[in-house]
Amino acid sequence: METRNRNHILLRYTLVIVGVLLFSIAIVKKAADTCIIHADKWNAKAAQMLSVSLDVMPERGDILAQNGEVLATTMTYYGAIIDFTVPKFKAKEFNDSVQALSQMLAKYFPKKTAAAYEQSMRQAFKQGKRGYVLVSEVTGKDYKLMKTFPFLRNPTKFSGFYLNSARIIKREKPYGNMASRAIGRLNETFHGSSGLEKAFDSLLYGVPGKTIKKQIPSGIVDWVAVPPQRGLDVKTTIDIDIQDITEQALLGAIEETQPEFAVAVVMEVATGDIKAMSNLARLPNGEYLETVNNAVQGYEPGSVIKPLSMMIALDDGVVRPNDIINGHNGVFRYPPGRKVRPITDTHGRASMTALEAMKYSSNIGLSEIILKGYEHDPDRFVQRIYEVGFMEPFDLGIPGAARPVIRHLKNDVGDRVDLTRMSYGYTTQIPPIYTLALYNAIANDGKFVKPRLVKELLRNGQTDTVFNIRYIREQACKPETARELRKMLYAVVNDNDGTGRRARSTKVGIAGKTGTVRVLGASGYESRYRITFCGFFPYEKPQYSCIVLLGKPDLPGMPSAGHYCGGVLKKIAETLYSMGRLDMPRVLPTDSTLTFAPAVMKGNLSDAREVLQTLGVQGDVSDCFHMETDCDSMPDMIGMGARDALYLLEHAGLNVNIQGRGRVYEQSIPKGAVLQPGTTVILRLK
């Protein structure tokens, strides 16, 4: 029995040994096959693996304002993580510090309240979570700040606090919606899809780098073979202050008129630099955002284009400012005896001078002038528009920008009728930016400067490429023609019977022209209007030109372009004047009937009165108040400056998070709400 068991055991050991030997022989055979017989094949595969290269996305360049402030930049975010399972986690210190930590998180990352942060962290600690997301998106700068917070200031081995390696890359606009359509947007591949982002995409994007798999003693790693090259920065001509002034003035008109869309562009006369470009359109929910760049889309311009007709007629000697024009008592049938819709004026006159035709915005007056010079050769008028340079491409760097559409005319009855309509802004399609450039040329003694939105390209902070001032035409018209036109446009605004008189200012000399045109729909002209005002200021020495357009304002009857659009330009001009941005003396009027009291921004009443007393001027302090720091309900912060807002709320025991600059336009806690010390309030400024 004992011998049989021994033999059985020996048999089993023998089988195991034989099995191991056979398996070892198989391994040796396979190794020999791989390393010796088919070595070339496997070495080639290994080399192929190591030679695989991957693109490394470069850092996209910034889009900058004229002073170097960032309008669009690339931000990299990480997740802020706590691993509650690290072996040396300081549980007692965590429990002691979690309340203070929560308050700091709520102050600097106010997506959640302090109570919500505390509850969430305690629950994650109790569950022993390894990758608890404390804050989903933080920058490297945020991480350094968080390392100063209670408990998180401990080394990672004690706190479990770290940033995850997965990067979230976003394109950010620090000034929000400001000039958003001009700046543009990116698509999902981080390439430009509109605006300057698209026009300069190849330069902004940069050059991708390359990584390859590389063998090191500890394994295979991704090795950067070719480092990525950062994209160039694009410096624009946008002036942040003028852009902000323009947007605020335009929003004021929007609140009053509720149009489908609104446009305002400000250009520097001497250089053609676009200092501000605002495009706002109404969304289905009633809000207004920058959606379509209507400043570069074509529309029938209406009477705002009459200065182009007058420029050509004056330059060709067809008319002089004091020539008498037949007004036909407000109804002009052309050609006589034909059944065509008559040309009409709202206020009929038997006659008028050429200057008055512009001042009254007379369709009949402009038709008579243009017929006098071009009736028997209608296309000569169109050719002159081309000669002026009005049809040249501007190449602004805005994809999808339209060019004017003005068709050539034949010498027949139908086209002669169209010639009359063309003279006062119908049967054409003109982008607002072209109309503005024309007025800019008039203000600039006939020098037709090309609008410029991009000033230069920067590489690593140094100038790489400069976009110099360029002229469409050195002289679009004679200097004396430009001077006569300026006088006409000044009369439009400053004479009591001018159509633009509502844009008159007692502080800044403004010259310009109104335009009101019925909107052409699918079934003909609608009973809705598009209204425009284009002009320049100061009249004595033009520094800026500006166009304002409101599409289909929700107003009864025919809305006043001078009041609504001209009012926007007037507000821009007067604000720049009050800031000392205009090249003219700021003199308070001595006539008591013209004396004005400057409005004082909402804030500390005693401070405001002290400043006004020091300056020796009266002021409107109706928005100011005594700074009560023991308030128990949320005050109305709208319109207040950052300093006063911070003082008031911090003394009330609140944590204040200020976003943006300028005046408060939105507060996270509504007026009148009961205040609890330690609560975080977000104030958005612009």
PDB file of N, CA and C in Angstrom, residues 283-320:
ATOM      1  N   LEU A 283     -32.954  88.546 -30.221  1.00  0.00           N
ATOM      2  CA  LEU A 283     -33.181  87.111 -30.172  1.00  0.00           C
ATOM      3  C   LEU A 283     -34.664  86.847 -29.921  1.00  0.00           C
ATOM      4  N   PRO A 284     -35.126  85.607 -30.141  1.00  0.00           N
ATOM      5  CA  PRO A 284     -36.542  85.293 -29.892  1.00  0.00           C
ATOM      6  C   PRO A 284     -37.008  85.614 -28.474  1.00  0.00           C
ATOM      7  N   ASN A 285     -36.084  85.541 -27.503  1.00  0.00           N
ATOM      8  CA  ASN A 285     -36.474  85.838 -26.117  1.00  0.00           C
ATOM      9  C   ASN A 285     -36.460  87.331 -25.799  1.00  0.00           C
ATOM     10  N   GLY A 286     -36.168  88.157 -26.809  1.00  0.00           N
ATOM     11  CA  GLY A 286     -36.185  89.599 -26.613  1.00  0.00           C
ATOM     12  C   GLY A 286     -34.852  90.207 -26.246  1.00  0.00           C
ATOM     13  N   GLU A 287     -33.864  89.368 -25.928  1.00  0.00           N
ATOM     14  CA  GLU A 287     -32.540  89.895 -25.604  1.00  0.00           C
ATOM     15  C   GLU A 287     -31.812  90.302 -26.885  1.00  0.00           C
ATOM     16  N   TYR A 288     -30.796  91.150 -26.722  1.00  0.00           N
ATOM     17  CA  TYR A 288     -29.984  91.594 -27.854  1.00  0.00           C
ATOM     18  C   TYR A 288     -28.544  91.114 -27.664  1.00  0.00           C
ATOM     19  N   LEU A 289     -28.047  90.456 -28.706  1.00  0.00           N
ATOM     20  CA  LEU A 289     -26.675  89.961 -28.682  1.00  0.00           C
ATOM     21  C   LEU A 289     -26.023  90.215 -30.034  1.00  0.00           C
ATOM     22  N   GLU A 290     -24.682  90.141 -30.047  1.00  0.00           N
ATOM     23  CA  GLU A 290     -23.950  90.248 -31.307  1.00  0.00           C
ATOM     24  C   GLU A 290     -24.099  88.916 -32.045  1.00  0.00           C
ATOM     25  N   THR A 291     -24.787  88.935 -33.169  1.00  0.00           N
ATOM     26  CA  THR A 291     -25.003  87.709 -33.936  1.00  0.00           C
ATOM     27  C   THR A 291     -24.452  87.852 -35.354  1.00  0.00           C
ATOM     28  N   VAL A 292     -25.104  88.661 -36.182  1.00  0.00           N
ATOM     29  CA  VAL A 292     -24.670  88.879 -37.565  1.00  0.00           C
ATOM     30  C   VAL A 292     -23.991  90.239 -37.657  1.00  0.00           C
ATOM     31  N   ASN A 293     -22.900  90.309 -38.433  1.00  0.00           N
ATOM     32  CA  ASN A 293     -22.207  91.589 -38.591  1.00  0.00           C
ATOM     33  C   ASN A 293     -22.914  92.407 -39.661  1.00  0.00           C
ATOM     34  N   ASN A 294     -23.973  93.098 -39.261  1.00  0.00           N
ATOM     35  CA  ASN A 294     -24.766  93.881 -40.204  1.00  0.00           C
ATOM     36  C   ASN A 294     -24.038  95.111 -40.717  1.00  0.00           C
ATOM     37  N   ALA A 295     -22.936  95.481 -40.097  1.00  0.00           N
ATOM     38  CA  ALA A 295     -22.165  96.635 -40.568  1.00  0.00           C
ATOM     39  C   ALA A 295     -21.554  96.384 -41.936  1.00  0.00           C
ATOM     40  N   VAL A 296     -21.410  95.112 -42.310  1.00  0.00           N
ATOM     41  CA  VAL A 296     -20.783  94.799 -43.601  1.00  0.00           C
ATOM     42  C   VAL A 296     -21.759  94.096 -44.550  1.00  0.00           C
ATOM     43  N   GLN A 297     -23.062  94.136 -44.250  1.00  0.00           N
ATOM     44  CA  GLN A 297     -24.080  93.569 -45.124  1.00  0.00           C
ATOM     45  C   GLN A 297     -24.727  94.679 -45.945  1.00  0.00           C
ATOM     46  N   GLY A 298     -25.196  94.332 -47.145  1.00  0.00           N
ATOM     47  CA  GLY A 298     -25.745  95.338 -48.040  1.00  0.00           C
ATOM     48  C   GLY A 298     -27.219  95.619 -47.797  1.00  0.00           C
ATOM     49  N   TYR A 299     -27.601  96.897 -47.804  1.00  0.00           N
ATOM     50  CA  TYR A 299     -28.987  97.334 -47.652  1.00  0.00           C
ATOM     51  C   TYR A 299     -29.228  98.528 -48.565  1.00  0.00           C
ATOM     52  N   GLU A 300     -30.506  98.716 -48.939  1.00  0.00           N
ATOM     53  CA  GLU A 300     -30.850  99.980 -49.589  1.00  0.00           C
ATOM     54  C   GLU A 300     -30.624 101.090 -48.570  1.00  0.00           C
ATOM     55  N   PRO A 301     -29.777 102.061 -48.887  1.00  0.00           N
ATOM     56  CA  PRO A 301     -29.384 103.024 -47.854  1.00  0.00           C
ATOM     57  C   PRO A 301     -30.371 104.151 -47.626  1.00  0.00           C
ATOM     58  N   GLY A 302     -31.175 104.499 -48.643  1.00  0.00           N
ATOM     59  CA  GLY A 302     -32.047 105.655 -48.498  1.00  0.00           C
ATOM     60  C   GLY A 302     -31.265 106.955 -48.564  1.00  0.00           C
ATOM     61  N   SER A 303     -31.834 108.001 -47.976  1.00  0.00           N
ATOM     62  CA  SER A 303     -31.307 109.359 -48.140  1.00  0.00           C
ATOM     63  C   SER A 303     -29.912 109.567 -47.578  1.00  0.00           C
ATOM     64  N   VAL A 304     -29.428 108.649 -46.737  1.00  0.00           N
ATOM     65  CA  VAL A 304     -28.100 108.831 -46.166  1.00  0.00           C
ATOM     66  C   VAL A 304     -27.018 108.778 -47.241  1.00  0.00           C
ATOM     67  N   ILE A 305     -27.355 108.265 -48.435  1.00  0.00           N
ATOM     68  CA  ILE A 305     -26.374 108.180 -49.514  1.00  0.00           C
ATOM     69  C   ILE A 305     -26.427 109.401 -50.437  1.00  0.00           C
ATOM     70  N   LYS A 306     -27.338 110.327 -50.195  1.00  0.00           N
ATOM     71  CA  LYS A 306     -27.451 111.519 -51.049  1.00  0.00           C
ATOM     72  C   LYS A 306     -26.157 112.323 -51.162  1.00  0.00           C
ATOM     73  N   PRO A 307     -25.328 112.396 -50.112  1.00  0.00           N
ATOM     74  CA  PRO A 307     -24.056 113.114 -50.279  1.00  0.00           C
ATOM     75  C   PRO A 307     -23.174 112.554 -51.392  1.00  0.00           C
ATOM     76  N   LEU A 308     -23.282 111.255 -51.696  1.00  0.00           N
ATOM     77  CA  LEU A 308     -22.515 110.697 -52.814  1.00  0.00           C
ATOM     78  C   LEU A 308     -22.980 111.304 -54.127  1.00  0.00           C
ATOM     79  N   SER A 309     -24.301 111.392 -54.313  1.00  0.00           N
ATOM     80  CA  SER A 309     -24.841 112.005 -55.532  1.00  0.00           C
ATOM     81  C   SER A 309     -24.434 113.470 -55.623  1.00  0.00           C
ATOM     82  N   MET A 310     -24.537 114.175 -54.508  1.00  0.00           N
ATOM     83  CA  MET A 310     -24.182 115.595 -54.501  1.00  0.00           C
ATOM     84  C   MET A 310     -22.687 115.784 -54.740  1.00  0.00           C
ATOM     85  N   MET A 311     -21.856 114.904 -54.195  1.00  0.00           N
ATOM     86  CA  MET A 311     -20.413 114.991 -54.402  1.00  0.00           C
ATOM     87  C   MET A 311     -20.064 114.925 -55.882  1.00  0.00           C
ATOM     88  N   ILE A 312     -20.665 113.964 -56.572  1.00  0.00           N
ATOM     89  CA  ILE A 312     -20.373 113.793 -57.999  1.00  0.00           C
ATOM     90  C   ILE A 312     -20.863 114.998 -58.791  1.00  0.00           C
ATOM     91  N   ALA A 313     -22.064 115.474 -58.465  1.00  0.00           N
ATOM     92  CA  ALA A 313     -22.617 116.620 -59.191  1.00  0.00           C
ATOM     93  C   ALA A 313     -21.793 117.885 -58.953  1.00  0.00           C
ATOM     94  N   LEU A 314     -21.366 118.117 -57.729  1.00  0.00           N
ATOM     95  CA  LEU A 314     -20.534 119.284 -57.435  1.00  0.00           C
ATOM     96  C   LEU A 314     -19.176 119.173 -58.116  1.00  0.00           C
ATOM     97  N   ASP A 315     -18.587 117.998 -58.049  1.00  0.00           N
ATOM     98  CA  ASP A 315     -17.258 117.803 -58.629  1.00  0.00           C
ATOM     99  C   ASP A 315     -17.274 117.950 -60.145  1.00  0.00           C
ATOM    100  N   ASP A 316     -18.386 117.532 -60.778  1.00  0.00           N
ATOM    101  CA  ASP A 316     -18.500 117.615 -62.239  1.00  0.00           C
ATOM    102  C   ASP A 316     -19.017 118.969 -62.706  1.00  0.00           C
ATOM    103  N   GLY A 317     -19.281 119.868 -61.774  1.00  0.00           N
ATOM    104  CA  GLY A 317     -19.764 121.194 -62.151  1.00  0.00           C
ATOM    105  C   GLY A 317     -21.211 121.211 -62.588  1.00  0.00           C
ATOM    106  N   VAL A 318     -21.964 120.176 -62.264  1.00  0.00           N
ATOM    107  CA  VAL A 318     -23.377 120.109 -62.638  1.00  0.00           C
ATOM    108  C   VAL A 318     -24.182 121.133 -61.844  1.00  0.00           C
ATOM    109  N   VAL A 319     -23.784 121.371 -60.624  1.00  0.00           N
ATOM    110  CA  VAL A 319     -24.553 122.251 -59.747  1.00  0.00           C
ATOM    111  C   VAL A 319     -23.610 122.962 -58.792  1.00  0.00           C
ATOM    112  N   ARG A 320     -24.078 124.075 -58.258  1.00  0.00           N
ATOM    113  CA  ARG A 320     -23.378 124.786 -57.193  1.00  0.00           C
ATOM    114  C   ARG A 320     -24.326 124.911 -55.998  1.00  0.00           C
TER     115      ARG A 320
END
